[in-house]
Every structure is written in structure tokens, then in C-alpha cells.
PDB file of C-alpha atoms in Angstrom:
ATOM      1  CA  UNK S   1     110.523 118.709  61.740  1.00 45.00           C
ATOM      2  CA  UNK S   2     112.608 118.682  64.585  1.00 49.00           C
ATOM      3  CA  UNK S   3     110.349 120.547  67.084  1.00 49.00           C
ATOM      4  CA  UNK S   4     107.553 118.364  66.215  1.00 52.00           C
ATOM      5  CA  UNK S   5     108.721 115.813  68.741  1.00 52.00           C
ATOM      6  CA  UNK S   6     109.845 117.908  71.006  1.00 54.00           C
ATOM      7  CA  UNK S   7     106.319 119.577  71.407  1.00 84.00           C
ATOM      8  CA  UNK S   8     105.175 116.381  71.750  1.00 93.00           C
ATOM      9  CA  UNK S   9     107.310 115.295  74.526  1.00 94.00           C
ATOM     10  CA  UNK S  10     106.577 118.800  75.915  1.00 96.00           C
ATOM     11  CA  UNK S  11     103.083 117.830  76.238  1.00 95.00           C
ATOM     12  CA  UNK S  12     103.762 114.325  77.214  1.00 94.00           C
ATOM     13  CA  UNK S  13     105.886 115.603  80.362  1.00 96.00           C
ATOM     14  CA  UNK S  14     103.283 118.283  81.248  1.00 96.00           C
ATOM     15  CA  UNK S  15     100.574 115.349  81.359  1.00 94.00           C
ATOM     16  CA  UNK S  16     102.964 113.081  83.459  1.00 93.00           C
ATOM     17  CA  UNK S  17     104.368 115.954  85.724  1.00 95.00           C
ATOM     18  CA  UNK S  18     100.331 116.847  86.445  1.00 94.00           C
ATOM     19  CA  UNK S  19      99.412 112.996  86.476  1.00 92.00           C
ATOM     20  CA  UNK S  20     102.379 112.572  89.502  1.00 90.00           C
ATOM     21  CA  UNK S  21     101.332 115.367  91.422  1.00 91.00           C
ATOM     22  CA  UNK S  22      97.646 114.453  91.105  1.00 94.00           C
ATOM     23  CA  UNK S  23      98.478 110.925  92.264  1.00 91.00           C
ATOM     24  CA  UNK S  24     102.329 111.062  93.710  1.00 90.00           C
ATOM     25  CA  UNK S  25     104.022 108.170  95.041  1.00 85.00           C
ATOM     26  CA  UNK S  26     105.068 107.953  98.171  1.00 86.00           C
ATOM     27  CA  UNK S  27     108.720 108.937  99.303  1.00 89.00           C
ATOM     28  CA  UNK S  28     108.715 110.708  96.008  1.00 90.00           C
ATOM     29  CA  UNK S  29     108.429 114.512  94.731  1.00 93.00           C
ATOM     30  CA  UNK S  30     109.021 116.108  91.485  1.00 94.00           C
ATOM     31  CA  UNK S  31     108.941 120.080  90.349  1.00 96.00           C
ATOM     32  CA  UNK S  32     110.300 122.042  87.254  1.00 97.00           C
ATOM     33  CA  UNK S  33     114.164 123.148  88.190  1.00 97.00           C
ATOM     34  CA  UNK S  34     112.860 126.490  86.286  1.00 97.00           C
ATOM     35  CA  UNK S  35     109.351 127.043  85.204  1.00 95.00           C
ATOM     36  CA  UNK S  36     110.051 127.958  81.378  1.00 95.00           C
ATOM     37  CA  UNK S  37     111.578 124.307  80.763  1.00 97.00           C
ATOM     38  CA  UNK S  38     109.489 121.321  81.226  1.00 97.00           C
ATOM     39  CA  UNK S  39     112.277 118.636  80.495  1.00 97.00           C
ATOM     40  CA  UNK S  40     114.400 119.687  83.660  1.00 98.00           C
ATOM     41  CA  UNK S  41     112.737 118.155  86.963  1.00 97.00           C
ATOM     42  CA  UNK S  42     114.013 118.709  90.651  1.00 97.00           C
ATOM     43  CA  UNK S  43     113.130 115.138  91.979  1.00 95.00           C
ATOM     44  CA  UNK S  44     113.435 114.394  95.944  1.00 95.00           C
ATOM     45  CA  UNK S  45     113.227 111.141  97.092  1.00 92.00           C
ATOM     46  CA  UNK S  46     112.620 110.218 100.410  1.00 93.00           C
ATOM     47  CA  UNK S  47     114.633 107.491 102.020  1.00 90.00           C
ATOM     48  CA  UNK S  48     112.022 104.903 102.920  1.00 87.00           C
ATOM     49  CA  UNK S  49     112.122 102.844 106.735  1.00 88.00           C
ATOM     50  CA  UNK S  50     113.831 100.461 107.082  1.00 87.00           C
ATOM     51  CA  UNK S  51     116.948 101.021 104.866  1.00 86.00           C
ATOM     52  CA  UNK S  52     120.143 102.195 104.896  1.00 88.00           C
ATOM     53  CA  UNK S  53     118.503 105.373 103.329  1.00 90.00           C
ATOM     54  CA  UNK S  54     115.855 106.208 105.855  1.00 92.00           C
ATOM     55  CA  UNK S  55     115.352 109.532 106.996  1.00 91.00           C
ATOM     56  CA  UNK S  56     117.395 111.068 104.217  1.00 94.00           C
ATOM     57  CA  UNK S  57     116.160 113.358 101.832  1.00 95.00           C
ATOM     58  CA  UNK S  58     117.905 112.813  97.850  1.00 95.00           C
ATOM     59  CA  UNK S  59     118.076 115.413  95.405  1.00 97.00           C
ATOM     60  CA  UNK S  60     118.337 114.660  92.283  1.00 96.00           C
ATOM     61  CA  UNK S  61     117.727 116.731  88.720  1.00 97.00           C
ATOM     62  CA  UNK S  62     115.874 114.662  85.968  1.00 96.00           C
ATOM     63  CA  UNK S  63     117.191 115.890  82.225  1.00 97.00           C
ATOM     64  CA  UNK S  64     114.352 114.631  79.700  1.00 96.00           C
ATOM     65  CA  UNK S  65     116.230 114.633  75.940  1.00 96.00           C
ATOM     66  CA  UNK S  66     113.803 116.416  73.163  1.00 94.00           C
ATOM     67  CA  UNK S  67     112.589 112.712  71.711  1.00 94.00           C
ATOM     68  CA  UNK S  68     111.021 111.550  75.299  1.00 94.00           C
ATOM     69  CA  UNK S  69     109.676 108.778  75.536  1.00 94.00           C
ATOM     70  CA  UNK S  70     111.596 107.283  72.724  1.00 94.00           C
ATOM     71  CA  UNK S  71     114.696 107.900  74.771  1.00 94.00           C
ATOM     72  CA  UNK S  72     114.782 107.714  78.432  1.00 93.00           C
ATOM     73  CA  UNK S  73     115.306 110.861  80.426  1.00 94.00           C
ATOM     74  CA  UNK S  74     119.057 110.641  82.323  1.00 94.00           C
ATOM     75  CA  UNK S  75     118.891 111.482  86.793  1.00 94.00           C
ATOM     76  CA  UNK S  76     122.092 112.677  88.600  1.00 96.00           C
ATOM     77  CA  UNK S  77     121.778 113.772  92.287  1.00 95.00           C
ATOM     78  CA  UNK S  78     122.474 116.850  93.664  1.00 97.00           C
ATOM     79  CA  UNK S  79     122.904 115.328  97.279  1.00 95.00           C
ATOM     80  CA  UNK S  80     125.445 113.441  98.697  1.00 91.00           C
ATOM     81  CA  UNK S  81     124.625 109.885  97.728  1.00 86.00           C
ATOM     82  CA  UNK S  82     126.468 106.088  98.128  1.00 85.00           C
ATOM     83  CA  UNK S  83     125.241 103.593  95.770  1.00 87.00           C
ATOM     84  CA  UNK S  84     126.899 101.286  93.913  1.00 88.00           C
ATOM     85  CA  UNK S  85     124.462 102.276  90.380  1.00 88.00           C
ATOM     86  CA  UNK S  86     125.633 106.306  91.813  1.00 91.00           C
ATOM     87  CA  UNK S  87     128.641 107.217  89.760  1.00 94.00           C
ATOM     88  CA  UNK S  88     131.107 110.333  92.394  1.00 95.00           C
ATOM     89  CA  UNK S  89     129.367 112.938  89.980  1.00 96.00           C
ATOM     90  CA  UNK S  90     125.668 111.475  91.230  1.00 95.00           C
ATOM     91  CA  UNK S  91     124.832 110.357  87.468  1.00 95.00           C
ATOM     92  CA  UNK S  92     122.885 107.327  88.078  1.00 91.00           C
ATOM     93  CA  UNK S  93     123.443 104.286  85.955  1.00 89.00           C
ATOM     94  CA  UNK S  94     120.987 101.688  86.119  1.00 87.00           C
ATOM     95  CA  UNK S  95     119.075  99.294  83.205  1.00 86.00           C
ATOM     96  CA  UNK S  96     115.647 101.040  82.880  1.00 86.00           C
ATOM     97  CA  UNK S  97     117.828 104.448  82.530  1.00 88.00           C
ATOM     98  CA  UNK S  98     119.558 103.135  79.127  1.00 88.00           C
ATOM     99  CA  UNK S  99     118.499 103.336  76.007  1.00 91.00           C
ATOM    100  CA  UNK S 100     116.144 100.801  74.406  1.00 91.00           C
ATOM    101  CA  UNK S 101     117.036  97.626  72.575  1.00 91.00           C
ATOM    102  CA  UNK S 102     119.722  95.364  72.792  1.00 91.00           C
ATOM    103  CA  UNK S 103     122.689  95.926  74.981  1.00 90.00           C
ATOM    104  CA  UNK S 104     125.616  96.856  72.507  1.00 90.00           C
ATOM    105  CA  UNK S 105     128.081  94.816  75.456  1.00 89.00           C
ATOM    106  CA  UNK S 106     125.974  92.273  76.053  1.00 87.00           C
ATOM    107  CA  UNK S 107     125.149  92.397  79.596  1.00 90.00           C
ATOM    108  CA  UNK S 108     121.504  93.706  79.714  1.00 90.00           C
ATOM    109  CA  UNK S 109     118.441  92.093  78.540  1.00 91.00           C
ATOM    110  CA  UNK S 110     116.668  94.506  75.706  1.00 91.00           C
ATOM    111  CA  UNK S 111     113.485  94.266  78.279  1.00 90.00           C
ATOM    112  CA  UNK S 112     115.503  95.540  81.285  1.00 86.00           C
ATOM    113  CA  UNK S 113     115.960  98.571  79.289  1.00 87.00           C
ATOM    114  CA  UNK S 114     114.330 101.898  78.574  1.00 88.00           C
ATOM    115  CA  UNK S 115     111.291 101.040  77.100  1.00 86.00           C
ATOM    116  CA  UNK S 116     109.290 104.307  75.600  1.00 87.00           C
ATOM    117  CA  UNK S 117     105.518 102.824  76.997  1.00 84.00           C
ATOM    118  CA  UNK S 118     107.323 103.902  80.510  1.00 76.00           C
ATOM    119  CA  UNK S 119     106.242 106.671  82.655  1.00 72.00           C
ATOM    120  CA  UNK S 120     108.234 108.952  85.417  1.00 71.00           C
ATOM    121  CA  UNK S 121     105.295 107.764  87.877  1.00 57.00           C
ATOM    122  CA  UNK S 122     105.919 103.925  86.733  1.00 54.00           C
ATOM    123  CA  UNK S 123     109.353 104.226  86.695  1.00 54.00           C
ATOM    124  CA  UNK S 124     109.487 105.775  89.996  1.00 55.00           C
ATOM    125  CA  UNK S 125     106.984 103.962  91.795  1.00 51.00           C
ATOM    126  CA  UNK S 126     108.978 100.640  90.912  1.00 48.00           C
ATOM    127  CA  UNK S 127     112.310 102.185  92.191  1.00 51.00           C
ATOM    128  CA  UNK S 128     110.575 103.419  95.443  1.00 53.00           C
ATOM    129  CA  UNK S 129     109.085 100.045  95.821  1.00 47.00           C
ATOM    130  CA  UNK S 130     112.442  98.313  95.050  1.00 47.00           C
ATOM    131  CA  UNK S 131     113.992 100.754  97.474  1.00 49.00           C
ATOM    132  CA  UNK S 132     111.364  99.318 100.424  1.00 49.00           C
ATOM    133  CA  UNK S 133     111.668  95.991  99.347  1.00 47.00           C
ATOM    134  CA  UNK S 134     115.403  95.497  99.730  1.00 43.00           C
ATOM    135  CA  UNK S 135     116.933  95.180 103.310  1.00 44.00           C
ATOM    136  CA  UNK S 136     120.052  96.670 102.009  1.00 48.00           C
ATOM    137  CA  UNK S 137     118.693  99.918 100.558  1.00 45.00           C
ATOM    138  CA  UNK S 138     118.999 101.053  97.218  1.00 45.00           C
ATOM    139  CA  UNK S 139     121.060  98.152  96.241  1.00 42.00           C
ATOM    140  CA  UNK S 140     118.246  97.114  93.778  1.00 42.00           C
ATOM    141  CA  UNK S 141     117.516 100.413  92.326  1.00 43.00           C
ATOM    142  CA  UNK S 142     117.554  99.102  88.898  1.00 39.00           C
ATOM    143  CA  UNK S 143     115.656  96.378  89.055  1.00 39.00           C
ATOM    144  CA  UNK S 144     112.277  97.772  88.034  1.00 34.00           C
TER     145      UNK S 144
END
């Protein structure tokens, strides 16, 4: 019973890897860190004009757990990278990135959260935007 949803996740990332390359967002690629293993994603994102992040190029590795979309997938960069939602070990922390419901502390809204109807391209395309948006950067990374 257990590999049931991970073959379905397996498909659902092989539709939404496709999907992004078919129609990628800008300042934003994504690959397979090894062919074989479809929830591991080598993620670049490019830092967009105007910011504190422009020019640079972000590497990042997207983990996907076996029960995707039900649980949201966890990023940590591989680059050098200063952000406040960055943790020293590049694990990124940020609303959209936890899991869903209500916020066992009490500081997030339940909608602010991983919600499984969510898509790498949505999730990314609202980040990227944010990132464009915002005159200081990546400061509002997590508000997607």
C-alpha cells in the first residue's frame, strides 16, 4: 500500500517536471539531480533586475517526500545564499514550504501553508514574481 502513493506522486512530478519545462518561468530552471529519481530536483534560480539578487545564479536541490502533493516538497541551496527565510545550512523556511493545516505555534494562517492543489510551476512562479516585486530582494519569498 505504501508504493501506491508514491507511484502516484512519481507520475505527478514527471507531469509537473515536463509541464515546467514545456512552459518554464522565467529566472527559473529545474532538472533531475540523478535521472533514476524523480523526487530529487536541481533547481536554479536566477536573480531577477532590480534586486539585491540580480545577476546571481542560486542553486538549490528540491527533496519531494513519497506522499507529494499531500506534503510539500522541502528546498535547501547549494549556493551561497543571505536571506532571512535561508537557514546557514541553505534549508529554506518559508509558509507555503510547511505542512498543511493549522500552525501547531500559532503564527501562520492554515491558508499560508502547503496546500496539496499547489504545483512546483505555481509555487515557483509566485516566488519569482515576489522576488521582482520586492525592492529589497527576496525578503518576501514566502509570501506566495
Amino acid at each position: 500500500m505504501a508504493t501506491q502513493p508514491a507511484s502516484q506522486a512519481s507520475l505527478l512530478l514527471q507531469k509537473q517536471l515536463k509541464d515546467l519545462c514545456k512552459h518554464p518561468v522565467d529566472g527559473f530552471s529545474a532538472g533531475l539531480v540523478v535521472e533514476e529519481n524523480i523526487f530529487e530536483w536541481s533547481v536554479t534560480i536566477i536573480g531577477p533586475p532590480d534586486t539585491l539578487y540580480e545577476g546571481g545564479f542560486f542553486n538549490a536541490v528540491m527533496s519531494f517526500p513519497e506522499d507529494y502533493p499531500n506534503n510539500p516538497p522541502t528546498v535547501r541551496f547549494t549556493s551561497e545564499m543571505w536571506h532571512p527565510n535561508v537557514y546557514p545550512d541553505g534549508k529554506v523556511c518559508i509558509s507555503i514550504l510547511h505542512p498543511p493545516g493549522d500552525d501547531p505555534n500559532g503564527y501562520e494562517l492554515a491558508t499560508e501553508r502547503w496546500n496539496p492543489v499547489h504545483t512546483v510551476s505555481m509555487g515557483k512562479s509566485a516566488q519569482m514574481k515576489s522576488v521582482r516585486d520586492s525592492k529589497e530582494g527576496m525578503r518576501h519569498l514566502d509570501h506566495i
